[in-house]
Coordinates of C-alpha atoms in Angstrom, one line a residue:
M164 CA -4.4 17.5 -41.2
R165 CA -7.7 15.9 -42.0
D166 CA -10.5 17.3 -39.9
S167 CA -13.6 15.2 -40.8
F168 CA -14.1 11.5 -40.3
D169 CA -16.9 8.9 -40.3
V170 CA -16.1 8.1 -36.7
V171 CA -14.0 9.9 -34.0
V172 CA -13.0 7.6 -31.1
I173 CA -11.7 9.2 -27.9
G174 CA -9.6 6.6 -26.2
S175 CA -7.7 3.6 -27.6
G176 CA -8.3 1.0 -24.9
A177 CA -10.8 -1.8 -24.6
G178 CA -13.9 0.4 -25.3
G179 CA -12.5 2.2 -28.3
A180 CA -10.1 -0.1 -30.2
P181 CA -12.7 -2.8 -31.2
I182 CA -14.9 -0.1 -32.8
A183 CA -11.9 1.4 -34.7
N184 CA -10.7 -2.0 -35.9
R185 CA -14.1 -3.2 -37.1
L186 CA -15.1 0.0 -38.9
V187 CA -11.7 0.5 -40.6
R188 CA -11.8 -3.0 -41.9
Q189 CA -15.2 -2.2 -43.5
G190 CA -13.7 0.8 -45.3
K191 CA -14.8 3.6 -42.9
S192 CA -12.6 6.6 -41.9
V193 CA -11.7 6.5 -38.2
L194 CA -9.7 8.9 -36.0
V195 CA -8.5 7.7 -32.6
F196 CA -7.3 10.1 -29.9
D197 CA -5.2 9.2 -26.9
K198 CA -3.9 11.4 -24.2
G199 CA -0.7 9.3 -23.9
P200 CA 2.2 8.2 -26.2
L201 CA 2.3 5.4 -28.7
L202 CA 4.7 2.7 -27.4
R203 CA 5.6 0.2 -30.0
P204 CA 6.9 -3.4 -29.6
D205 CA 10.2 -4.3 -31.0
Y206 CA 9.0 -5.8 -34.2
E207 CA 7.4 -2.4 -35.2
V208 CA 10.6 -0.4 -34.5
P209 CA 13.6 -0.2 -36.9
G210 CA 16.5 -2.0 -35.3
R211 CA 14.1 -4.0 -33.1
R212 CA 14.4 -1.8 -30.1
S213 CA 11.0 -1.3 -28.5
D214 CA 9.7 2.0 -27.1
Y215 CA 9.1 0.5 -23.7
R216 CA 11.2 1.6 -20.7
R217 CA 11.5 -0.4 -17.6
D218 CA 10.4 2.0 -14.9
E219 CA 6.9 0.5 -14.9
L220 CA 8.7 -2.6 -13.5
F221 CA 8.9 -0.9 -10.1
S222 CA 6.6 2.1 -10.6
S223 CA 9.1 4.7 -9.7
G224 CA 11.4 7.0 -11.4
A225 CA 12.2 9.7 -8.9
E226 CA 10.2 10.2 -5.8
K227 CA 7.6 12.9 -6.3
I228 CA 5.8 15.1 -3.8
L229 CA 2.0 15.8 -4.1
R230 CA 1.8 19.6 -4.2
V231 CA -1.8 20.2 -5.1
P232 CA -3.2 22.8 -2.7
G233 CA -6.3 22.1 -0.6
L234 CA -5.8 18.3 -0.4
A235 CA -5.5 16.6 2.9
N236 CA -2.5 14.5 1.7
A237 CA -0.6 17.3 0.1
G238 CA 3.1 16.9 0.9
V239 CA 3.1 13.1 0.7
S240 CA 5.5 11.3 -1.6
Y241 CA 4.4 9.1 -4.4
Y242 CA 5.9 7.1 -7.3
S243 CA 4.6 6.7 -10.8
S244 CA 5.9 5.2 -14.1
H245 CA 6.2 6.9 -17.4
V246 CA 2.8 5.7 -18.6
E247 CA 0.9 7.1 -15.6
P248 CA 0.0 10.8 -15.3
D249 CA 1.8 13.0 -12.9
I250 CA -1.0 13.6 -10.3
N251 CA 0.3 17.1 -9.7
D252 CA -0.8 17.8 -13.2
E253 CA -4.2 16.1 -13.1
P254 CA -5.1 14.2 -9.9
H255 CA -8.1 12.2 -9.2
V256 CA -9.6 13.4 -6.0
Y257 CA -11.7 11.3 -3.6
R258 CA -13.6 12.1 -0.5
G259 CA -12.1 10.2 2.5
P260 CA -13.9 8.8 5.5
D261 CA -13.1 11.9 7.4
N262 CA -14.9 14.0 4.7
R263 CA -11.6 15.6 3.6
D264 CA -10.4 15.4 0.0
Y265 CA -7.4 13.3 -1.0
G266 CA -5.4 13.2 -4.2
T267 CA -4.8 9.7 -5.8
I268 CA -3.5 8.1 -8.9
E269 CA -6.2 5.4 -8.5
G270 CA -8.6 5.3 -11.4
Y271 CA -5.9 5.8 -14.0
T272 CA -5.0 2.4 -15.5
A273 CA -2.4 3.8 -17.9
Q274 CA -2.1 7.0 -20.0
V275 CA -0.8 5.4 -23.2
V276 CA -2.1 4.1 -26.5
G277 CA -3.9 0.9 -25.5
G278 CA -4.8 2.2 -22.1
G279 CA -5.0 -0.3 -19.3
T280 CA -4.5 -3.2 -21.7
Q281 CA -0.8 -2.2 -21.8
L282 CA -0.2 -2.9 -18.1
Y283 CA -3.1 -5.1 -17.0
G284 CA -2.7 -8.7 -15.9
G285 CA -4.6 -9.9 -18.9
V286 CA -7.3 -11.9 -17.0
S287 CA -10.1 -12.2 -19.6
L288 CA -13.0 -13.9 -18.0
R289 CA -16.6 -13.8 -19.3
F290 CA -19.4 -12.6 -17.1
T291 CA -22.0 -15.3 -16.2
P292 CA -25.6 -15.1 -17.6
T293 CA -26.8 -14.1 -14.0
D294 CA -24.3 -11.2 -14.0
L295 CA -26.5 -9.6 -16.7
R296 CA -29.8 -10.2 -14.9
L297 CA -29.2 -9.4 -11.2
K298 CA -32.5 -7.4 -10.9
S299 CA -34.5 -10.4 -12.1
F300 CA -32.5 -12.9 -10.1
N301 CA -32.9 -11.1 -6.9
E302 CA -36.6 -10.4 -7.4
Q303 CA -37.1 -14.2 -7.9
R304 CA -34.7 -15.5 -5.2
R305 CA -35.8 -18.0 -2.6
S306 CA -33.4 -17.0 0.3
P307 CA -33.2 -13.6 2.0
L308 CA -30.3 -11.3 1.4
K309 CA -27.8 -10.7 4.2
D310 CA -27.0 -7.2 5.3
D311 CA -29.5 -5.3 3.1
P312 CA -32.0 -4.0 5.6
A313 CA -33.3 -1.2 3.4
G314 CA -33.8 -3.4 0.4
D315 CA -31.3 -1.5 -1.7
V316 CA -30.4 -4.4 -3.9
K317 CA -33.9 -5.0 -5.2
R318 CA -34.5 -1.3 -5.6
E319 CA -31.1 -0.4 -7.3
A320 CA -30.1 -3.5 -9.3
R321 CA -30.7 -3.3 -13.0
D322 CA -30.8 -6.0 -15.7
W323 CA -28.7 -5.3 -18.7
P324 CA -30.8 -4.4 -21.8
Y325 CA -29.7 -7.6 -23.5
D326 CA -29.1 -11.1 -22.3
Y327 CA -26.0 -13.3 -22.3
A328 CA -27.0 -15.0 -25.5
T329 CA -26.9 -11.7 -27.3
L330 CA -23.4 -10.9 -26.1
E331 CA -22.0 -14.5 -26.4
P332 CA -21.0 -14.3 -30.1
Y333 CA -19.2 -11.0 -29.4
Y334 CA -17.3 -12.7 -26.5
A335 CA -16.2 -15.3 -29.1
M336 CA -15.2 -12.5 -31.5
A337 CA -13.1 -10.7 -28.9
E338 CA -11.4 -13.9 -27.8
E339 CA -10.4 -14.6 -31.4
L340 CA -9.5 -11.2 -32.6
V341 CA -7.8 -10.0 -29.5
G342 CA -5.9 -13.2 -28.9
I343 CA -6.6 -15.0 -25.6
C344 CA -5.3 -18.3 -24.3
G345 CA -7.1 -20.5 -21.8
T346 CA -9.6 -23.4 -21.6
N347 CA -13.4 -23.4 -21.5
D348 CA -13.9 -26.8 -20.0
N349 CA -15.5 -26.4 -16.5
Q350 CA -16.5 -22.8 -17.0
Q351 CA -20.1 -22.2 -16.0
K352 CA -20.8 -20.0 -19.0
P353 CA -22.2 -21.2 -22.3
F354 CA -19.7 -21.2 -25.3
T355 CA -22.4 -21.6 -28.0
S356 CA -20.1 -20.0 -30.6
G357 CA -17.4 -22.5 -29.9
N358 CA -14.0 -22.3 -28.3
R359 CA -11.8 -19.5 -29.7
Y360 CA -9.0 -19.7 -27.1
Q361 CA -5.4 -20.5 -28.0
P362 CA -4.0 -23.3 -25.8
P363 CA -2.6 -22.2 -22.4
L364 CA 1.1 -22.6 -21.5
Q365 CA 2.2 -25.0 -18.8
P366 CA 1.3 -23.7 -15.4
N367 CA 4.0 -22.7 -12.9
P368 CA 4.5 -25.6 -10.4
I369 CA 3.4 -23.4 -7.4
S370 CA -0.1 -23.2 -9.0
A371 CA -0.7 -26.9 -8.4
Y372 CA -1.7 -25.9 -4.9
A373 CA -4.3 -23.5 -6.3
N374 CA -5.6 -26.2 -8.7
D375 CA -5.9 -28.8 -5.9
G376 CA -7.5 -26.3 -3.5
M377 CA -10.1 -25.1 -6.1
A378 CA -11.1 -28.7 -6.9
E379 CA -11.5 -29.5 -3.2
L380 CA -13.5 -26.3 -2.7
G381 CA -15.9 -27.4 -5.4
R382 CA -16.3 -30.8 -3.7
R383 CA -16.8 -29.2 -0.2
L384 CA -19.5 -26.9 -1.7
G385 CA -21.3 -29.8 -3.2
S386 CA -21.2 -28.6 -6.8
N387 CA -18.1 -30.6 -7.8
I388 CA -17.2 -27.8 -10.1
E389 CA -13.6 -28.2 -11.3
P390 CA -11.1 -25.4 -12.0
Y391 CA -10.0 -24.4 -15.5
R392 CA -7.0 -22.6 -17.0
T393 CA -7.6 -18.8 -16.6
P394 CA -8.2 -17.0 -19.9
L395 CA -5.3 -14.6 -20.4
A396 CA -4.8 -12.0 -23.1
V397 CA -1.5 -13.5 -24.2
I398 CA -0.9 -15.3 -27.4
T399 CA 0.7 -18.7 -27.3
R400 CA 0.5 -19.4 -31.0
D401 CA 1.0 -17.3 -34.1
H402 CA -2.0 -15.0 -34.2
A403 CA -3.4 -14.6 -37.8
P404 CA -5.9 -11.8 -37.1
S405 CA -3.1 -9.4 -35.9
G406 CA -0.1 -11.0 -37.7
R407 CA 1.8 -11.4 -34.5
K408 CA 4.3 -14.2 -34.3
I409 CA 5.5 -16.3 -31.4
P410 CA 9.3 -16.1 -30.7
R411 CA 11.5 -18.9 -32.3
D412 CA 14.2 -20.8 -30.7
A413 CA 17.7 -21.3 -32.1
A414 CA 16.5 -24.0 -34.4
G415 CA 13.7 -21.8 -35.7
N416 CA 10.9 -23.6 -34.0
P417 CA 8.1 -21.7 -32.2
D418 CA 8.9 -21.2 -28.5
P419 CA 5.7 -20.0 -26.8
E420 CA 7.1 -20.9 -23.3
S421 CA 9.5 -17.9 -23.7
A422 CA 6.4 -15.7 -23.0
K423 CA 6.5 -16.8 -19.3
T424 CA 8.6 -14.0 -17.8
S425 CA 6.2 -12.5 -15.2
Y426 CA 6.6 -9.3 -17.1
V427 CA 4.3 -10.0 -20.1
N428 CA 1.2 -9.7 -18.0
R429 CA 2.1 -7.2 -15.3
Y430 CA 4.1 -4.6 -17.3
G431 CA 4.5 -3.2 -20.8
D432 CA 5.4 -6.0 -23.1
P433 CA 8.1 -5.2 -25.7
L434 CA 7.5 -8.5 -27.5
G435 CA 3.9 -7.9 -28.3
L436 CA 2.7 -11.2 -26.9
K437 CA 0.3 -9.6 -24.4
S438 CA -2.8 -8.7 -26.4
N439 CA -3.0 -5.1 -25.6
T440 CA -5.3 -3.2 -28.0
W441 CA -2.5 -1.6 -30.0
V442 CA -0.8 -4.8 -31.0
S443 CA -4.1 -6.8 -31.4
L444 CA -6.6 -4.3 -32.9
L445 CA -5.1 -0.9 -33.9
G446 CA -1.6 -1.8 -35.1
P447 CA -3.0 -4.3 -37.6
V448 CA -5.1 -1.6 -39.3
A449 CA -2.6 1.3 -38.9
R450 CA -1.6 1.2 -42.5
E451 CA -5.2 1.2 -43.8
A452 CA -6.2 4.4 -45.7
G453 CA -9.1 5.1 -43.4
F454 CA -7.2 4.9 -40.1
E455 CA -5.5 7.7 -38.2
I456 CA -4.3 7.9 -34.6
R457 CA -3.3 11.0 -32.8
P458 CA -1.4 10.2 -29.5
N459 CA -0.4 12.8 -26.9
C460 CA -3.6 14.8 -27.6
V461 CA -6.0 15.9 -24.9
V462 CA -9.7 16.1 -25.8
T463 CA -10.9 19.1 -23.8
H464 CA -14.7 19.1 -24.6
L465 CA -17.4 18.4 -27.1
S466 CA -19.9 20.8 -28.6
S467 CA -23.3 20.1 -30.1
Q468 CA -26.2 21.5 -32.0
N469 CA -29.7 20.1 -32.1
G470 CA -28.6 16.8 -30.6
R471 CA -25.6 16.2 -32.8
V472 CA -22.0 16.5 -31.6
T473 CA -20.6 18.9 -34.1
Q474 CA -17.0 19.5 -32.9
V475 CA -14.4 17.6 -30.9
H476 CA -12.1 20.1 -29.3
Y477 CA -8.5 19.0 -28.4
L478 CA -5.0 20.2 -27.7
D479 CA -2.4 18.8 -30.0
P480 CA 1.0 17.7 -28.6
G481 CA 2.2 21.2 -28.8
G482 CA -0.7 22.5 -26.8
I483 CA -2.4 24.2 -29.8
A484 CA -6.2 24.1 -29.7
R485 CA -7.8 22.3 -32.7
T486 CA -11.1 20.7 -33.7
V487 CA -12.3 17.8 -35.7
S488 CA -15.7 16.4 -36.5
G489 CA -17.2 13.0 -37.0
R490 CA -20.5 11.6 -38.2
I491 CA -20.3 9.5 -35.1
V492 CA -18.4 10.4 -31.9
V493 CA -17.4 7.6 -29.4
V494 CA -16.2 8.4 -25.9
A495 CA -14.1 5.6 -24.4
C496 CA -11.5 7.1 -22.2
S497 CA -12.2 5.0 -19.1
A498 CA -15.3 5.7 -17.0
I499 CA -14.0 8.4 -14.7
E500 CA -12.5 10.5 -17.4
S501 CA -15.4 9.8 -19.8
V502 CA -17.9 11.1 -17.3
R503 CA -15.6 14.0 -16.6
L504 CA -15.4 14.8 -20.3
L505 CA -19.1 14.8 -20.7
K506 CA -19.6 17.0 -17.6
L507 CA -16.9 19.4 -18.9
S508 CA -18.6 19.6 -22.2
A509 CA -22.0 20.3 -20.5
A510 CA -20.3 23.2 -18.6
Q511 CA -19.4 24.9 -21.8
D512 CA -22.3 24.2 -24.1
D513 CA -26.0 24.7 -23.3
D514 CA -27.3 22.3 -25.9
F515 CA -24.9 19.6 -24.7
D516 CA -25.9 20.3 -21.1
R517 CA -29.6 20.1 -21.7
R518 CA -29.3 16.8 -23.5
I519 CA -26.7 14.9 -21.5
N520 CA -28.4 16.0 -18.2
Q521 CA -31.9 15.2 -19.4
N522 CA -32.1 13.2 -16.1
P523 CA -29.8 13.4 -13.0
L524 CA -27.9 10.2 -13.6
L525 CA -24.7 11.2 -15.4
G526 CA -21.9 10.3 -13.0
R527 CA -24.3 8.4 -10.7
Y528 CA -24.1 4.7 -9.8
F529 CA -20.3 4.7 -10.2
L530 CA -19.0 1.2 -9.7
T531 CA -15.7 -0.6 -9.2
H532 CA -15.5 -4.2 -7.9
C533 CA -15.7 -5.9 -4.6
F534 CA -12.3 -7.6 -4.5
G535 CA -9.9 -9.2 -2.1
G536 CA -8.5 -12.7 -1.4
A537 CA -6.1 -14.6 0.7
R538 CA -2.4 -15.4 0.7
A539 CA -0.1 -18.1 2.1
L540 CA 3.5 -19.3 2.0
M541 CA 3.4 -22.6 0.3
P542 CA 5.8 -25.6 0.9
G543 CA 8.9 -25.4 -1.2
R544 CA 10.3 -22.6 -3.3
F545 CA 9.5 -21.9 -7.0
D546 CA 10.9 -19.8 -9.7
K547 CA 7.9 -17.5 -10.1
S548 CA 9.7 -15.3 -12.6
K549 CA 8.7 -18.0 -15.2
A550 CA 5.0 -17.5 -15.0
L551 CA 2.0 -15.6 -16.4
D552 CA -0.4 -13.8 -14.2
A553 CA -2.9 -16.4 -13.3
D554 CA -2.9 -20.2 -14.0
W555 CA -6.2 -21.5 -12.5
A556 CA -9.7 -20.1 -12.0
T557 CA -13.0 -21.5 -10.7
D558 CA -16.7 -20.6 -11.1
C559 CA -17.9 -22.6 -8.1
C560 CA -18.7 -19.3 -6.2
A561 CA -20.6 -17.8 -9.1
T562 CA -23.5 -20.3 -9.4
D563 CA -27.1 -19.4 -8.5
E564 CA -27.1 -22.2 -6.0
F565 CA -24.1 -20.8 -4.2
L566 CA -25.7 -17.3 -4.1
E567 CA -28.9 -18.7 -2.6
A568 CA -27.1 -20.8 -0.1
N569 CA -25.0 -17.9 1.1
N570 CA -27.6 -15.1 1.0
L571 CA -25.6 -13.2 -1.7
W572 CA -26.9 -10.9 -4.3
A573 CA -24.2 -11.8 -6.9
G574 CA -21.3 -14.1 -7.4
A575 CA -17.5 -13.9 -8.0
A576 CA -14.8 -15.4 -10.1
I577 CA -11.9 -16.8 -8.1
Y578 CA -8.4 -17.2 -9.6
N579 CA -4.8 -17.4 -8.4
N580 CA -2.1 -14.8 -8.9
T581 CA 0.9 -16.8 -10.0
S582 CA 3.3 -13.9 -10.7
D583 CA 2.6 -11.8 -7.6
Q584 CA 5.9 -10.8 -6.0
A585 CA 8.0 -12.7 -8.5
L586 CA 11.2 -10.8 -7.8
P587 CA 12.7 -9.4 -4.6
L588 CA 12.1 -5.9 -5.9
S589 CA 8.4 -6.4 -6.1
L590 CA 8.4 -8.0 -2.6
F591 CA 9.8 -4.8 -1.2
R592 CA 7.7 -2.4 -3.3
T593 CA 4.4 -3.9 -2.2
H594 CA 5.2 -4.8 1.4
G595 CA 2.6 -3.2 3.5
S596 CA 1.5 -0.8 0.8
Q597 CA -2.1 0.5 0.6
D598 CA -2.4 1.9 -2.9
L599 CA -0.4 3.3 -5.8
D600 CA 0.3 6.5 -3.9
T601 CA 2.1 4.7 -1.1
L602 CA 4.2 2.0 -2.9
W603 CA 7.3 1.5 -0.9
N604 CA 5.7 3.1 2.1
G605 CA 5.3 -0.1 4.1
F606 CA 8.8 -1.3 3.4
M607 CA 10.4 2.1 4.3
S608 CA 8.3 2.3 7.5
D609 CA 9.2 -1.3 8.7
V610 CA 12.1 -0.7 11.1
G611 CA 12.6 -4.5 11.3
M612 CA 13.4 -4.7 7.6
R613 CA 17.2 -4.6 8.1
A614 CA 20.1 -6.9 8.8
D615 CA 18.9 -10.4 9.8
G616 CA 15.3 -9.3 9.6
F617 CA 15.9 -8.3 6.0
I618 CA 17.5 -11.7 5.2
K619 CA 14.7 -13.6 7.0
F620 CA 12.0 -11.7 5.1
L621 CA 13.7 -12.7 1.8
D622 CA 14.2 -16.3 2.9
D623 CA 10.6 -16.7 4.1
E624 CA 8.8 -14.9 1.2
F625 CA 10.8 -15.3 -2.0
G626 CA 9.4 -17.9 -4.4
R627 CA 6.9 -19.2 -1.8
G628 CA 4.0 -16.7 -1.8
L629 CA 0.7 -17.7 -3.5
S630 CA -2.4 -15.5 -3.5
I631 CA -5.9 -16.2 -4.5
S632 CA -8.2 -13.4 -5.6
F633 CA -11.9 -12.8 -6.2
M634 CA -13.7 -10.2 -8.3
A635 CA -17.4 -9.6 -7.5
N636 CA -20.3 -7.2 -8.2
Q637 CA -20.6 -4.1 -6.1
V638 CA -24.1 -3.1 -5.1
P639 CA -25.1 0.0 -7.2
Q640 CA -25.7 3.1 -5.1
F641 CA -27.1 6.4 -6.4
D642 CA -24.7 8.4 -4.2
N643 CA -21.6 6.6 -5.5
R644 CA -20.7 9.2 -8.1
I645 CA -18.2 11.1 -10.2
E646 CA -18.4 14.9 -10.1
L647 CA -16.3 17.8 -11.1
H648 CA -14.2 19.1 -8.2
P649 CA -15.3 22.6 -7.1
T650 CA -11.8 23.9 -6.6
V651 CA -9.0 21.6 -7.8
K652 CA -8.1 22.0 -11.4
D653 CA -5.7 20.2 -13.8
K654 CA -2.7 21.9 -15.5
W655 CA -5.0 23.0 -18.3
G656 CA -7.3 24.8 -15.9
R657 CA -10.2 22.3 -16.0
P658 CA -11.9 20.9 -12.9
V659 CA -10.6 17.4 -12.1
A660 CA -12.6 14.3 -11.4
Y661 CA -14.1 14.0 -7.9
V662 CA -14.9 10.5 -6.8
I663 CA -17.4 10.0 -4.0
K664 CA -18.1 6.4 -3.0
T665 CA -18.8 4.1 -0.1
W666 CA -19.2 0.4 0.5
H667 CA -22.7 -1.0 1.0
P668 CA -23.1 -3.3 4.0
H669 CA -23.9 -6.1 1.7
D670 CA -20.6 -5.4 -0.2
R671 CA -18.8 -6.1 3.0
Y672 CA -20.7 -9.3 3.7
L673 CA -20.0 -10.4 0.1
M674 CA -16.3 -9.7 0.4
D675 CA -16.0 -11.5 3.7
T676 CA -17.7 -14.5 2.2
M677 CA -15.6 -14.6 -0.9
A678 CA -12.3 -13.9 1.0
R679 CA -13.1 -16.9 3.2
Q680 CA -13.5 -19.1 0.1
C681 CA -10.2 -17.8 -1.3
G682 CA -8.6 -18.8 2.1
N683 CA -10.1 -22.2 1.8
V684 CA -8.5 -22.7 -1.6
L685 CA -5.1 -22.3 0.1
R686 CA -6.0 -24.3 3.2
Y687 CA -7.3 -27.2 1.1
G688 CA -4.5 -27.0 -1.6
G689 CA -1.5 -26.6 0.7
D690 CA -2.3 -29.7 2.8
P691 CA -3.9 -32.4 0.7
V692 CA -4.3 -34.7 3.8
G693 CA -5.5 -32.6 6.6
R694 CA -6.9 -29.9 4.4
N695 CA -6.1 -27.1 6.9
Y696 CA -2.9 -25.5 5.7
P697 CA -2.0 -22.3 7.5
I698 CA -2.5 -19.0 5.6
Q699 CA -1.0 -15.6 6.3
G700 CA -4.4 -13.9 6.0
Q701 CA -7.5 -13.2 4.1
G702 CA -9.5 -10.1 3.6
A703 CA -11.0 -7.6 1.3
I704 CA -10.4 -4.1 0.1
Y705 CA -12.9 -2.4 2.4
M706 CA -10.5 -3.2 5.3
A707 CA -7.7 -1.0 3.8
E708 CA -6.9 2.3 5.3
N709 CA -7.7 4.1 2.1
A710 CA -10.4 1.6 1.0
L711 CA -12.6 4.3 -0.6
A712 CA -9.9 5.1 -3.1
R713 CA -9.1 1.6 -4.1
M714 CA -10.6 0.7 -7.5
A715 CA -8.7 -2.4 -8.7
N716 CA -8.3 -0.3 -11.9
H717 CA -11.8 -1.5 -12.8
I718 CA -13.5 1.8 -13.5
L719 CA -17.2 1.2 -14.3
G720 CA -20.6 2.9 -14.2
G721 CA -21.5 6.5 -14.2
A722 CA -23.3 6.5 -17.5
R723 CA -25.3 3.3 -17.4
F724 CA -27.3 2.0 -20.3
G725 CA -30.8 0.7 -20.2
T726 CA -34.2 0.7 -21.9
D727 CA -35.8 3.7 -20.2
P728 CA -34.5 7.2 -20.9
K729 CA -35.6 8.3 -17.4
D730 CA -33.5 5.5 -15.8
S731 CA -30.3 5.5 -17.8
V732 CA -27.8 7.8 -19.6
L733 CA -27.4 5.6 -22.6
D734 CA -29.8 3.5 -24.8
P735 CA -29.2 -0.2 -25.4
Q736 CA -26.8 0.6 -28.2
N737 CA -24.7 2.8 -25.9
R738 CA -26.0 6.0 -27.5
A739 CA -26.7 9.0 -25.3
W740 CA -30.4 9.2 -25.3
E741 CA -30.9 12.8 -26.5
F742 CA -28.1 12.7 -29.0
D743 CA -28.1 11.2 -32.5
N744 CA -24.4 10.6 -32.8
L745 CA -22.8 10.3 -29.3
Y746 CA -21.8 6.9 -27.9
V747 CA -20.0 5.8 -24.7
T748 CA -18.4 2.4 -24.8
D749 CA -15.9 2.1 -22.0
G750 CA -16.9 0.6 -18.6
A751 CA -19.1 3.6 -17.8
F752 CA -22.0 1.9 -19.6
M753 CA -22.3 -0.9 -17.1
P754 CA -25.3 -0.9 -14.8
T755 CA -23.7 -3.6 -12.7
S756 CA -20.0 -4.4 -12.5
G757 CA -20.0 -8.1 -13.2
G758 CA -18.5 -11.0 -11.3
A759 CA -15.1 -11.0 -13.1
N760 CA -12.5 -8.7 -14.5
P761 CA -14.3 -6.4 -17.0
T762 CA -12.0 -5.9 -19.9
L763 CA -13.2 -8.8 -22.1
T764 CA -16.8 -7.7 -21.6
I765 CA -16.0 -4.1 -22.5
Q766 CA -14.3 -5.4 -25.7
A767 CA -17.2 -7.7 -26.5
N768 CA -19.8 -5.0 -26.1
A769 CA -17.7 -2.6 -28.2
F770 CA -17.6 -5.1 -31.0
R771 CA -21.4 -5.3 -30.6
V772 CA -21.7 -1.5 -30.9
A773 CA -19.4 -1.5 -33.9
D774 CA -21.8 -3.8 -35.8
H775 CA -24.6 -1.3 -34.9
L776 CA -22.5 1.6 -36.1
L777 CA -21.9 -0.1 -39.5
T778 CA -25.6 0.3 -40.1
R779 CA -25.3 4.1 -39.6
V780 CA -22.1 5.1 -41.5

């Protein structure tokens, strides 16, 4: 096998695939590693039978028992799909509120080529200009912050080393090359490069309540900001950059509405309509002479000499230790695992250790998102199996005026979850659950879920539930961090990732504020006359029993970029400061987590870094 490339990319998701796509198309040689398998859609498989299985539909397979010694939750049952790691082999460990250590599958989006883009909901929102300048905004703000008595926000917030105008053309590039549908009217972000969205599909009828409620919320807040169709990573027209085609009906006409199955967004998509990074960016260059992908390979560590990464060490699918080299090495295996890889490398290589730890920040300022929302049972019953993930979104809680009026440090995107609990199976799976480790737990523990109670639950819930969600910036904290666990090791004998995090008091205030606005969307939308429709509840993730584990699969921070080598791990081009050829391009680079789902921003930044790399190779 070839053992030397222009660029070696570790990770095939949102942070790695854009770099590989851009450089291969410019004639460079690129090797992409992924720990998981390559699952192909049906049009790439002879006989048109895709590689996808359907156990991710209910995240099960057989019940498993956590058997990792030394963990407080050893002995509990858990369920995982075929694209998630067995946490007996390589758990993530987090420190609970009782200071004991717990194993969790949280922080793994998917262990498969394409990473989290294979299973994510596809919500592809841009960050606002203020999201990239929260230090400046809060230093200049007119109103005081709520619940920040020690002044942590002003001390710990950081502006990004570039502004929104710099990133905007790369947002447009990602929207076009990845393949995203939606509308830009009413978004409170500039689209100076033009609208690159494909048109959205018709919304599910239940989403009319969300649309009405969001419009009324904008009026009540005084901004009159109207909702817009949520940008989703799903193609609705033939997509020239990737060569993907929309299904045809019996007469041979394009039938984009056939994408609305409630599975395209939430689960592996055998049709290739969801724009995961394999079908949109890597598959289209797979036959190019310069491209190679090695799935089912575990990169164990990097070694360096004089500030250059000289070897990438990995285990091939048979467990044989091998090495490759690259003029450039890009780490993009999701923030927790990227930080872990850098720390494992430092533990084995003095030169690497001295350079990556030139300041104490590697692993620090780990971020997820403040998230939560509200839910109600709406009038009528709707076929939610014919839906995509989110139909409507609003930016009315992301404006500077809203932040000043509500004493908030940062804003949030709000959108509805159309396909939540679309089938009875998903109603039962998530009923009362706390995280991925305890799916089915609430259902199995609910002694009233039998006989007439079972029928009543179905009759009340099925086809009527509508939820509204928010995503918002988490306050950066130095002590929120990723370490190597001192005793727990994976099946290869390497220390596993140890996640230590808390919620800042302002995080809780922010989440309470945003959850109330999500509840108002349902109150205003469900009752257009009285505007006080009853909701089942509203809240945020910090209220959950295992809130410190929950990450919304938005794994960010831990290797933030900046302009000062004493205050950041990476430079403005995402290069590790003391290295000539080491870059980190997944969500680890973010100094703040943004007021929206992060995948599109990770992709846009990766395209930006790719243009920089083209000047070097």
